[in-house]
CSV table of C-alpha atoms (C1' of nucleotides) in Angstrom, one decimal:
chain,number,residue,atom,x,y,z
A,1,UNK,CA,125.9,214.9,183.7
A,2,UNK,CA,125.6,213.9,187.4
A,3,UNK,CA,128.6,210.7,187.2
A,4,UNK,CA,132.3,212.8,187.9
A,5,UNK,CA,135.3,210.5,188.0
A,6,UNK,CA,137.4,211.4,191.4
A,7,UNK,CA,141.0,210.9,190.3
A,8,UNK,CA,141.9,210.2,193.5
A,9,UNK,CA,140.0,208.2,196.5
A,10,UNK,CA,141.4,210.0,199.6
A,11,UNK,CA,140.6,211.1,202.8
A,12,UNK,CA,138.9,214.3,202.0
A,13,UNK,CA,134.8,213.7,200.0
A,14,UNK,CA,134.9,216.2,197.6
A,15,UNK,CA,139.9,217.0,196.7
A,16,UNK,CA,140.3,216.1,193.4
A,17,UNK,CA,136.8,215.4,192.4
A,18,UNK,CA,135.9,218.3,190.6
A,19,UNK,CA,132.2,218.5,189.7
A,20,UNK,CA,130.6,221.1,190.3
A,21,UNK,CA,127.1,218.8,190.9
A,22,UNK,CA,128.8,217.0,193.5
A,23,UNK,CA,129.7,219.7,195.2
A,24,UNK,CA,126.4,221.4,194.9
A,25,UNK,CA,124.7,218.5,196.5
A,26,UNK,CA,127.5,218.8,199.6
A,27,UNK,CA,126.9,222.5,199.9
A,28,UNK,CA,122.9,222.0,200.2
A,29,UNK,CA,123.6,219.1,201.9
A,30,UNK,CA,125.2,221.6,204.7
A,31,UNK,CA,122.8,224.1,204.2
A,32,UNK,CA,119.4,221.8,205.2
A,33,UNK,CA,121.6,220.4,208.3
A,34,UNK,CA,120.7,217.0,206.5
A,35,UNK,CA,123.4,214.0,205.5
A,36,UNK,CA,124.1,212.1,202.4
A,37,UNK,CA,123.1,208.6,202.0
A,38,UNK,CA,126.2,207.7,200.6
A,39,UNK,CA,125.5,204.2,198.6
A,40,UNK,CA,128.3,201.1,198.4
A,41,UNK,CA,127.3,198.6,197.6
A,42,UNK,CA,129.5,195.0,197.8
A,43,UNK,CA,128.4,191.8,197.3
A,44,UNK,CA,128.9,188.5,198.9
A,45,UNK,CA,130.6,186.9,196.3
A,46,UNK,CA,133.8,185.4,197.8
A,47,UNK,CA,135.0,185.1,201.5
A,48,UNK,CA,137.9,188.0,201.4
A,49,UNK,CA,137.5,191.8,200.8
A,50,UNK,CA,140.7,192.8,199.1
A,51,UNK,CA,142.5,196.2,198.9
A,52,UNK,CA,141.0,197.6,195.8
A,53,UNK,CA,137.9,197.7,197.2
A,54,UNK,CA,139.1,199.5,199.7
A,55,UNK,CA,139.6,202.7,197.5
A,56,UNK,CA,135.7,203.2,198.1
A,57,UNK,CA,136.0,202.1,201.5
A,58,UNK,CA,138.4,205.0,202.1
A,59,UNK,CA,136.7,206.8,200.0
A,60,UNK,CA,133.1,205.6,201.9
A,61,UNK,CA,134.9,206.3,204.7
A,62,UNK,CA,135.3,210.1,204.7
A,63,UNK,CA,131.4,210.6,203.6
A,64,UNK,CA,131.2,209.2,207.2
A,65,UNK,CA,134.0,211.0,208.7
A,66,UNK,CA,132.7,214.4,207.4
A,67,UNK,CA,129.2,213.0,208.6
A,68,UNK,CA,127.6,211.7,206.5
A,69,UNK,CA,125.7,208.3,206.4
A,70,UNK,CA,128.2,205.6,204.7
A,71,UNK,CA,124.9,203.2,203.1
A,72,UNK,CA,126.6,200.0,203.1
A,73,UNK,CA,124.1,197.4,200.8
A,74,UNK,CA,125.1,193.3,201.1
A,75,UNK,CA,124.2,192.4,198.1
A,76,UNK,CA,123.0,189.0,199.8
A,77,UNK,CA,120.2,189.1,197.2
A,78,UNK,CA,122.0,189.2,194.5
A,79,UNK,CA,125.4,188.3,195.1
A,80,UNK,CA,122.8,184.3,193.8
A,81,UNK,CA,123.3,186.3,190.7
A,82,UNK,CA,126.4,187.6,189.8
A,83,UNK,CA,127.4,191.0,189.1
A,84,UNK,CA,128.7,190.3,184.5
A,85,UNK,CA,130.7,193.2,184.7
A,86,UNK,CA,134.0,192.6,183.8
A,87,UNK,CA,132.9,188.7,183.3
A,88,UNK,CA,133.0,187.5,180.0
A,89,UNK,CA,131.4,184.3,180.5
A,90,UNK,CA,128.1,183.6,183.6
A,91,UNK,CA,129.2,183.2,187.5
A,92,UNK,CA,128.6,179.7,189.4
A,93,UNK,CA,125.2,180.8,191.8
A,94,UNK,CA,126.0,181.0,195.6
A,95,UNK,CA,123.2,179.3,198.0
A,96,UNK,CA,122.4,181.8,200.6
A,97,UNK,CA,123.9,179.3,203.6
A,98,UNK,CA,127.3,180.8,201.2
A,99,UNK,CA,126.4,184.4,200.9
A,100,UNK,CA,125.0,184.3,205.0
A,101,UNK,CA,128.3,183.1,205.5
A,102,UNK,CA,131.2,185.7,203.3
A,103,UNK,CA,128.5,188.7,204.4
A,104,UNK,CA,129.4,188.7,208.2
A,105,UNK,CA,133.4,188.0,207.0
A,106,UNK,CA,133.1,191.0,204.7
A,107,UNK,CA,132.5,193.4,208.2
A,108,UNK,CA,134.4,192.2,210.2
A,109,UNK,CA,136.7,193.0,207.7
A,110,UNK,CA,135.4,196.7,207.5
A,111,UNK,CA,135.4,196.2,211.2
A,112,UNK,CA,132.7,195.6,212.7
A,113,UNK,CA,133.9,194.9,216.3
A,114,UNK,CA,137.4,195.4,215.4
A,115,UNK,CA,139.4,198.0,216.9
A,116,UNK,CA,138.4,201.1,215.3
A,117,UNK,CA,142.0,202.7,214.4
A,118,UNK,CA,142.0,200.2,212.7
A,119,UNK,CA,138.3,199.8,210.9
A,120,UNK,CA,137.8,201.1,207.7
A,121,UNK,CA,134.8,202.0,208.2
A,122,UNK,CA,133.1,204.5,211.3
A,123,UNK,CA,131.2,201.6,213.0
A,124,UNK,CA,130.9,203.8,216.4
A,125,UNK,CA,129.3,206.6,215.8
A,126,UNK,CA,125.8,206.9,215.1
A,127,UNK,CA,124.1,207.6,212.3
A,128,UNK,CA,127.2,206.8,210.0
A,129,UNK,CA,126.7,204.3,208.9
A,130,UNK,CA,123.6,202.0,207.7
A,131,UNK,CA,124.0,197.9,206.5
A,132,UNK,CA,120.8,196.7,204.4
A,133,UNK,CA,120.8,193.4,202.4
A,134,UNK,CA,119.3,193.6,199.6
A,135,UNK,CA,117.5,190.7,199.7
A,136,UNK,CA,115.2,192.7,202.0
A,137,UNK,CA,113.6,194.3,199.1
A,138,UNK,CA,114.7,192.0,196.6
A,139,UNK,CA,113.4,189.0,198.1
A,140,UNK,CA,110.2,190.1,198.5
A,141,UNK,CA,109.4,191.9,195.1
A,142,UNK,CA,106.4,190.2,193.3
A,143,UNK,CA,105.9,189.2,189.5
A,144,UNK,CA,103.9,192.6,188.7
A,145,UNK,CA,107.2,194.4,190.1
A,146,UNK,CA,109.8,192.6,188.8
A,147,UNK,CA,107.7,192.9,185.0
A,148,UNK,CA,107.6,196.2,185.9
A,149,UNK,CA,111.6,196.7,186.1
A,150,UNK,CA,112.3,195.0,183.1
A,151,UNK,CA,109.9,197.2,181.6
A,152,UNK,CA,112.4,200.3,182.3
A,153,UNK,CA,115.2,198.9,180.1
A,154,UNK,CA,115.6,197.6,176.9
A,155,UNK,CA,117.3,194.9,175.6
A,156,UNK,CA,119.3,197.2,172.7
A,157,UNK,CA,120.7,199.0,176.8
A,158,UNK,CA,121.3,196.2,177.8
A,159,UNK,CA,123.3,195.4,174.6
A,160,UNK,CA,125.0,198.4,174.7
A,161,UNK,CA,127.6,197.1,177.2
A,162,UNK,CA,130.6,196.4,177.4
A,163,UNK,CA,130.2,192.9,178.4
A,164,UNK,CA,127.6,191.8,177.5
A,165,UNK,CA,128.1,193.1,173.7
A,166,UNK,CA,131.4,191.6,174.2
A,167,UNK,CA,129.7,188.1,175.1
A,168,UNK,CA,127.0,188.0,172.7
A,169,UNK,CA,129.5,189.4,169.9
A,170,UNK,CA,132.1,185.9,171.0
A,171,UNK,CA,128.9,183.7,171.2
A,172,UNK,CA,129.4,183.5,174.3
A,173,UNK,CA,126.2,182.4,176.0
A,174,UNK,CA,124.0,185.8,179.1
A,175,UNK,CA,121.4,183.6,180.7
A,176,UNK,CA,118.5,186.1,181.0
A,177,UNK,CA,118.6,186.2,184.6
A,178,UNK,CA,122.4,187.9,184.0
A,179,UNK,CA,120.3,191.2,182.4
A,180,UNK,CA,117.7,191.5,185.7
A,181,UNK,CA,122.1,192.4,187.8
A,182,UNK,CA,121.4,196.2,186.7
A,183,UNK,CA,118.1,196.5,187.0
A,184,UNK,CA,118.0,194.9,190.8
A,185,UNK,CA,120.9,196.9,191.5
A,186,UNK,CA,119.8,199.9,191.0
A,187,UNK,CA,117.1,199.0,192.2
A,188,UNK,CA,118.7,199.5,195.8
A,189,UNK,CA,119.0,203.0,194.9
A,190,UNK,CA,115.5,203.1,194.9
A,191,UNK,CA,115.1,201.6,198.3
A,192,UNK,CA,117.5,202.6,200.6
A,193,UNK,CA,116.9,206.9,198.1
A,194,UNK,CA,119.8,207.4,198.0
A,195,UNK,CA,122.4,210.9,197.3
A,196,UNK,CA,125.1,209.4,196.0
A,197,UNK,CA,126.6,206.2,194.8
A,198,UNK,CA,130.4,205.1,195.1
A,199,UNK,CA,131.9,203.0,192.9
A,200,UNK,CA,134.9,201.1,190.8
A,201,UNK,CA,135.1,203.1,187.3
A,202,UNK,CA,133.5,199.7,186.1
A,203,UNK,CA,129.9,200.5,188.0
A,204,UNK,CA,129.4,203.2,185.1
A,205,UNK,CA,126.2,201.0,183.0
A,206,UNK,CA,125.1,200.3,187.2
A,207,UNK,CA,125.4,203.6,188.0
A,208,UNK,CA,123.3,205.1,185.9
A,209,UNK,CA,121.4,202.2,186.1
A,210,UNK,CA,120.5,203.3,189.3
A,211,UNK,CA,119.8,207.3,188.3
A,212,UNK,CA,117.5,205.3,185.6
A,213,UNK,CA,115.1,203.9,188.0
A,214,UNK,CA,115.0,206.5,191.0
A,215,UNK,CA,114.3,208.3,188.4
A,216,UNK,CA,111.2,205.9,187.2
A,217,UNK,CA,110.8,206.2,191.3
A,218,UNK,CA,110.1,209.6,191.4
A,219,UNK,CA,112.9,210.2,193.8
A,220,UNK,CA,115.7,212.6,192.2
A,221,UNK,CA,118.4,210.8,191.0
A,222,UNK,CA,121.7,209.6,192.8
A,223,UNK,CA,125.8,211.5,192.1
A,224,UNK,CA,127.0,209.0,191.0
A,225,UNK,CA,130.6,209.0,191.8
A,226,UNK,CA,133.5,206.7,190.2
A,227,UNK,CA,136.7,206.1,191.3
A,228,UNK,CA,139.7,204.0,190.0
A,229,UNK,CA,140.2,200.9,189.8
A,230,UNK,CA,143.6,199.5,191.7
A,231,UNK,CA,145.3,197.1,189.3
A,232,UNK,CA,146.6,194.3,190.2
A,233,UNK,CA,149.5,192.1,192.4
A,234,UNK,CA,150.4,191.4,188.4
A,235,UNK,CA,150.7,194.9,187.3
A,236,UNK,CA,148.6,195.1,184.3
A,237,UNK,CA,144.2,194.0,184.4
A,238,UNK,CA,141.6,194.3,187.5
A,239,UNK,CA,142.6,193.5,191.2
A,240,UNK,CA,140.7,191.0,191.0
A,241,UNK,CA,139.8,187.5,192.7
A,242,UNK,CA,139.9,185.9,189.7
A,243,UNK,CA,142.9,186.5,188.8
A,244,UNK,CA,144.7,186.2,191.7
A,245,UNK,CA,145.9,188.8,191.6
A,246,UNK,CA,144.6,190.5,194.8
A,247,UNK,CA,146.0,191.2,198.3
A,248,UNK,CA,143.4,190.6,200.8
A,249,UNK,CA,142.5,192.6,203.4
A,250,UNK,CA,142.2,189.6,206.6
A,251,UNK,CA,146.5,188.5,205.2
A,252,UNK,CA,148.2,188.3,207.4
A,253,UNK,CA,151.0,191.3,208.1
A,254,UNK,CA,153.8,189.4,206.4
A,255,UNK,CA,151.9,187.9,203.7
A,256,UNK,CA,150.4,191.4,202.6
A,257,UNK,CA,153.9,193.7,203.1
A,258,UNK,CA,155.8,190.5,201.0
A,259,UNK,CA,153.5,190.5,198.2
A,260,UNK,CA,153.4,194.2,198.4
A,261,UNK,CA,157.0,194.7,198.0
A,262,UNK,CA,157.2,192.7,194.7
A,263,UNK,CA,154.2,194.8,192.4
A,264,UNK,CA,156.0,195.9,189.4
A,265,UNK,CA,157.6,199.0,190.0
A,266,UNK,CA,154.7,200.4,187.0
A,267,UNK,CA,151.8,200.3,189.8
A,268,UNK,CA,153.4,201.9,192.4
A,269,UNK,CA,152.7,205.0,192.5
A,270,UNK,CA,149.2,203.8,191.4
A,271,UNK,CA,149.2,202.4,194.7
A,272,UNK,CA,150.7,204.8,197.2
A,273,UNK,CA,148.0,207.9,195.6
A,274,UNK,CA,145.3,205.0,195.7
A,275,UNK,CA,145.8,203.1,199.5
A,276,UNK,CA,147.8,205.8,201.6
A,277,UNK,CA,147.3,209.4,202.4
A,278,UNK,CA,152.2,210.0,202.1
A,279,UNK,CA,153.3,212.8,199.6
A,280,UNK,CA,154.6,211.4,196.7
A,281,UNK,CA,157.3,213.9,196.1
A,282,UNK,CA,158.9,212.7,200.1
A,283,UNK,CA,159.1,209.9,198.6
A,284,UNK,CA,162.6,207.7,197.8
A,285,UNK,CA,163.3,208.1,194.6
A,286,UNK,CA,164.9,204.5,193.8
A,287,UNK,CA,162.0,202.4,193.0
A,288,UNK,CA,163.5,199.7,195.5
A,289,UNK,CA,162.5,201.7,198.5
A,290,UNK,CA,159.5,203.5,197.6
A,291,UNK,CA,158.0,200.1,197.1
A,292,UNK,CA,159.3,199.2,200.4
A,293,UNK,CA,157.8,202.6,201.4
A,294,UNK,CA,154.7,201.7,200.0
A,295,UNK,CA,154.5,198.4,201.4
A,296,UNK,CA,155.4,199.1,205.1
A,297,UNK,CA,152.8,202.3,204.8
A,298,UNK,CA,150.2,200.1,203.6
A,299,UNK,CA,150.3,197.0,205.2
A,300,UNK,CA,150.6,199.5,208.5
A,301,UNK,CA,147.3,200.9,207.2
A,302,UNK,CA,146.0,197.4,207.9
A,303,UNK,CA,147.9,195.9,211.0
A,304,UNK,CA,149.8,198.6,212.9
A,305,UNK,CA,153.2,199.8,212.2
A,306,UNK,CA,154.7,197.4,214.7
A,307,UNK,CA,153.9,194.1,212.6
A,308,UNK,CA,154.2,196.1,209.4
A,309,UNK,CA,157.8,196.6,210.9
A,310,UNK,CA,158.4,192.6,211.5
A,311,UNK,CA,157.0,192.1,208.9
A,312,UNK,CA,159.5,194.1,206.9
A,313,UNK,CA,162.2,192.7,208.6
A,314,UNK,CA,160.8,189.0,208.1
A,315,UNK,CA,160.9,189.1,204.8
A,316,UNK,CA,164.0,190.2,204.5
A,317,UNK,CA,165.5,187.1,206.2
A,318,UNK,CA,163.1,184.8,203.9
A,319,UNK,CA,164.9,186.3,201.0
A,320,UNK,CA,168.8,187.0,202.1
A,321,UNK,CA,168.9,183.6,204.8
A,322,UNK,CA,166.8,181.5,203.0
A,323,UNK,CA,168.0,178.9,204.2
A,324,UNK,CA,165.8,178.4,207.0
A,325,UNK,CA,167.8,179.5,209.8
A,326,UNK,CA,167.1,183.4,210.3
A,327,UNK,CA,165.3,185.2,212.3
A,328,UNK,CA,162.1,184.0,211.0
A,329,UNK,CA,162.2,181.7,212.9
A,330,UNK,CA,159.6,182.4,215.2
A,331,UNK,CA,157.4,183.4,212.6
A,332,UNK,CA,157.0,180.3,210.6
A,333,UNK,CA,153.4,178.6,211.1
A,334,UNK,CA,153.1,174.7,213.0
A,335,UNK,CA,152.4,171.9,211.3
A,336,UNK,CA,151.3,168.7,213.5
A,337,UNK,CA,153.0,165.3,212.6
A,338,UNK,CA,149.4,164.1,214.3
A,339,UNK,CA,147.4,162.9,211.5
A,340,UNK,CA,150.7,161.1,209.7
A,341,UNK,CA,150.9,158.0,209.9
A,342,UNK,CA,154.1,156.3,210.2
A,343,UNK,CA,156.6,154.7,209.1
A,344,UNK,CA,156.1,157.7,206.2
A,345,UNK,CA,157.7,158.7,202.9
A,346,UNK,CA,159.2,162.3,202.4
A,347,UNK,CA,156.2,162.4,199.7
A,348,UNK,CA,153.2,161.6,201.0
A,349,UNK,CA,154.7,163.8,205.1
A,350,UNK,CA,154.5,166.9,202.8
A,351,UNK,CA,151.5,166.1,201.6
A,352,UNK,CA,150.1,164.9,205.2
A,353,UNK,CA,150.9,167.4,206.8
A,354,UNK,CA,149.5,170.3,203.6
A,355,UNK,CA,152.7,171.8,201.7
A,356,UNK,CA,151.7,170.2,199.3
A,357,UNK,CA,148.5,169.4,197.5
A,358,UNK,CA,149.5,166.1,196.8
A,359,UNK,CA,151.9,163.0,197.0
A,360,UNK,CA,151.9,162.9,193.3
A,361,UNK,CA,152.9,167.5,193.6
A,362,UNK,CA,155.2,166.1,196.7
A,363,UNK,CA,157.3,164.4,195.3
A,364,UNK,CA,157.3,166.3,192.4
A,365,UNK,CA,158.5,169.5,194.5
A,366,UNK,CA,161.0,167.1,195.7
A,367,UNK,CA,162.6,165.5,193.0
A,368,UNK,CA,162.6,169.0,191.4
A,369,UNK,CA,165.2,170.0,194.3
A,370,UNK,CA,162.5,172.8,195.8
A,371,UNK,CA,162.7,171.4,199.2
A,372,UNK,CA,164.1,171.2,202.4
A,373,UNK,CA,164.4,169.7,206.0
A,374,UNK,CA,166.3,172.4,209.0
A,375,UNK,CA,167.8,174.1,205.8
A,376,UNK,CA,169.5,170.4,204.1
A,377,UNK,CA,167.6,169.9,200.8
A,378,UNK,CA,165.3,166.6,200.1
A,379,UNK,CA,166.8,165.2,197.9
A,380,UNK,CA,165.3,161.5,198.0
A,381,UNK,CA,160.9,161.5,197.3
A,382,UNK,CA,161.3,158.2,199.3
A,383,UNK,CA,162.9,158.7,201.7
A,384,UNK,CA,161.1,156.5,205.3
A,385,UNK,CA,160.6,158.5,207.8
A,386,UNK,CA,160.4,156.0,211.3
A,387,UNK,CA,158.6,157.8,213.8
A,388,UNK,CA,158.0,161.7,215.3
A,389,UNK,CA,160.6,162.2,217.1
A,390,UNK,CA,163.6,161.8,213.7
A,391,UNK,CA,160.9,165.5,212.7
A,392,UNK,CA,159.5,167.4,215.8
A,393,UNK,CA,160.9,170.4,215.6
A,394,UNK,CA,162.6,170.7,212.3
A,395,UNK,CA,161.3,173.5,209.9
A,396,UNK,CA,160.2,171.5,206.1
A,397,UNK,CA,160.7,174.3,203.3
A,398,UNK,CA,159.7,174.3,200.2
A,399,UNK,CA,160.9,176.8,197.4
A,400,UNK,CA,161.2,180.4,198.9
A,401,UNK,CA,158.4,181.1,200.6
A,402,UNK,CA,157.2,178.2,202.0
A,403,UNK,CA,158.1,177.3,206.0
A,404,UNK,CA,156.2,174.6,208.1
A,405,UNK,CA,157.5,173.7,212.3
A,406,UNK,CA,156.9,170.0,212.3
A,407,UNK,CA,155.0,169.5,215.7
A,408,UNK,CA,154.6,166.2,217.0
B,1,G,C1',110.4,173.1,167.7
B,2,G,C1',113.9,172.3,163.1
B,3,G,C1',118.8,172.7,160.8
B,4,U,C1',123.1,172.3,161.6
B,5,C,C1',128.0,173.0,164.3
B,6,G,C1',129.8,172.2,169.2
B,7,G,C1',131.8,170.0,174.8
B,8,U,C1',139.2,167.6,175.2
B,9,G,C1',143.2,168.3,181.6
B,10,C,C1',143.6,175.0,186.9
B,11,C,C1',142.3,178.1,180.8
B,12,C,C1',142.6,179.1,175.8
B,13,G,C1',143.3,175.0,172.7
B,14,A,C1',145.2,170.0,169.1
B,15,G,C1',144.2,165.9,168.8
B,16,U,C1',139.5,161.6,164.5
B,17,G,C1',141.1,154.2,166.1
B,18,G,C1',145.7,152.0,168.1
B,19,U,C1',152.8,152.0,172.1
B,20,U,C1',152.9,156.7,176.4
B,21,A,C1',147.5,161.3,181.2
B,22,A,C1',145.9,163.4,175.2
B,23,U,C1',150.9,167.9,171.5
B,24,G,C1',151.3,173.8,171.6
B,25,G,C1',149.9,178.0,174.3
B,26,G,C1',148.3,180.9,178.6
B,27,G,C1',148.4,180.6,184.0
B,28,G,C1',150.2,178.5,188.7
B,29,C,C1',154.8,175.1,191.0
B,30,G,C1',160.8,175.3,191.9
B,31,G,C1',165.1,176.0,190.3
B,32,A,C1',169.5,179.2,187.7
B,33,C,C1',169.9,184.7,188.2
B,34,U,C1',168.0,190.1,189.8
B,35,G,C1',168.3,195.8,194.2
B,36,U,C1',162.2,192.6,194.8
B,37,A,C1',159.4,192.1,190.7
B,38,A,C1',159.5,191.7,185.3
B,39,A,C1',162.1,189.9,181.3
B,40,U,C1',165.1,185.3,180.2
B,41,C,C1',167.0,180.4,180.7
B,42,C,C1',166.1,175.3,182.5
B,43,G,C1',162.0,171.6,185.3
B,44,C,C1',157.4,169.3,186.3
B,45,U,C1',152.2,171.6,185.8
B,46,G,C1',145.1,163.6,187.2
B,47,G,C1',146.0,160.9,191.9
B,48,C,C1',147.5,157.3,194.8
B,49,U,C1',153.1,156.3,201.1
B,50,C,C1',154.0,154.9,194.0
B,51,U,C1',159.4,150.8,191.2
B,52,G,C1',153.1,149.3,190.5
B,53,C,C1',148.7,151.3,190.5
B,54,C,C1',144.1,153.6,189.5
B,55,U,C1',140.3,157.0,187.4
B,56,A,C1',140.6,161.0,182.9
B,57,C,C1',138.9,164.1,177.1
B,58,G,C1',129.6,166.7,178.5
B,59,U,C1',126.2,162.2,180.4
B,60,U,C1',124.7,157.2,179.6
B,61,G,C1',125.2,152.6,177.0
B,62,G,C1',127.0,150.4,172.6
B,63,U,C1',129.3,149.1,168.4
B,64,U,C1',135.8,146.6,167.8
B,65,C,C1',140.9,142.5,170.5
B,66,A,C1',141.7,148.3,170.9
B,67,A,C1',138.3,154.1,171.1
B,68,A,C1',138.7,161.0,173.2
B,69,U,C1',138.8,159.1,168.7
B,70,C,C1',132.4,155.0,166.0
B,71,C,C1',127.5,153.8,166.5
B,72,A,C1',122.1,155.3,169.1
B,73,A,C1',120.6,158.0,173.4
B,74,C,C1',120.1,162.0,176.8
B,75,C,C1',122.3,166.0,178.6
B,76,C,C1',124.4,171.5,177.8
B,77,G,C1',126.0,176.0,174.3
B,78,G,C1',127.5,178.8,169.3
B,79,C,C1',124.2,179.6,164.4
B,80,C,C1',120.4,180.5,161.0
B,81,C,C1',114.8,179.4,160.1
B,82,A,C1',110.9,178.8,162.7
RNA sequence: GGGUCGGUGCCCGAGUGGUUAAUGGGGGCGGACUGUAAAUCCGCUGGCUCUGCCUACGUUGGUUCAAAUCCAACCCGGCCCA
């Protein structure tokens, strides 16, 4: 059928993707000496790329390394509609400026201008990467072209898509422009003449749409390679920014490591297979040790082995020596007292320094016993501090994870 | 366009004139516990340098001593009809 599920996302384009169509295309490309054009579309709807995306990028990189051309489509136009896939409600539409800013940070996170050794994609080798924005062809479409596009699909076909079917069935609104999304992103495949498209298994509808549209425009339909979806930190739902269960590529080593070492046991193996090249059989059987090995490997791939090891040590001391006076002191972020108006009451201080999002919340946290100053519990929200000299150099702690060293 | 039902705090969802930021659940945060997590138990979950004062139940007005709760207009949505 031309769409295949990859069972693993590892460092070989075809490994574990048992599909004769893909094999045929790879062989054909080789015999003709023509690299395949491998499409991967990403909508810059947020500012962070997370590990769930990196499955796709790892695979894309594998194609690059095998000599093919990665065509990375920044969905700057489609981002403004919002992919309805997996959504139970209409997305908020984004502004052009916001989308462009997100696009920039995406490229940096993927390795543009970064150390090539840790870059997710190969930005260096000529011919291996094309970065395209789909506003390039979509923004210029006139109404006749849009009508032609709409004519290629039917309401019935659209409603066959699970997300739309669910929403329609439950009486949740579906805006007409959302029907346009699959068509527009499918048209991207036409515009760039993709031989192959990578996507998560949830992208099947969209990828298939690309095939239909290519056929409609007299092109050979792309091959769709669908990769598994990474479960999020909760171990249940897919990793997704809106669910708040992500690990961002931009996160520092400590935060990345400490999130990863806590994922539920049930998904540790998924993380290992999808995000690392480690041999499962060679890893410790003890679940806790396995988690740590996984967290270390993934963190190291992004931040280097040294930083990952340091993060592991810090994470350990944070938990063990939660008193705050431990080895992790050097890693404690600083918070300036410059914006604090003295005399300052304790609850106001927490908010002013950014540890809590409001002074009311700070008051509650203090009353709940979650706040410490230099390891000593702060129990009176109204405790008054007269000036910076009383606080400078001390470590303010909220819960087990949030530390701030106060500086003038 | 007509009819009808509805718009409540981060989300879902009670509440239908009367102390009180407003039941409950989810999520989140904090505490205890543990090999991390989960599970469990407990507490918190609008804002404000706060023993009090503000702002809140789609929007704007109105009725009333008193409104999320009644009325009107408007905006948005579901369903049915056209």
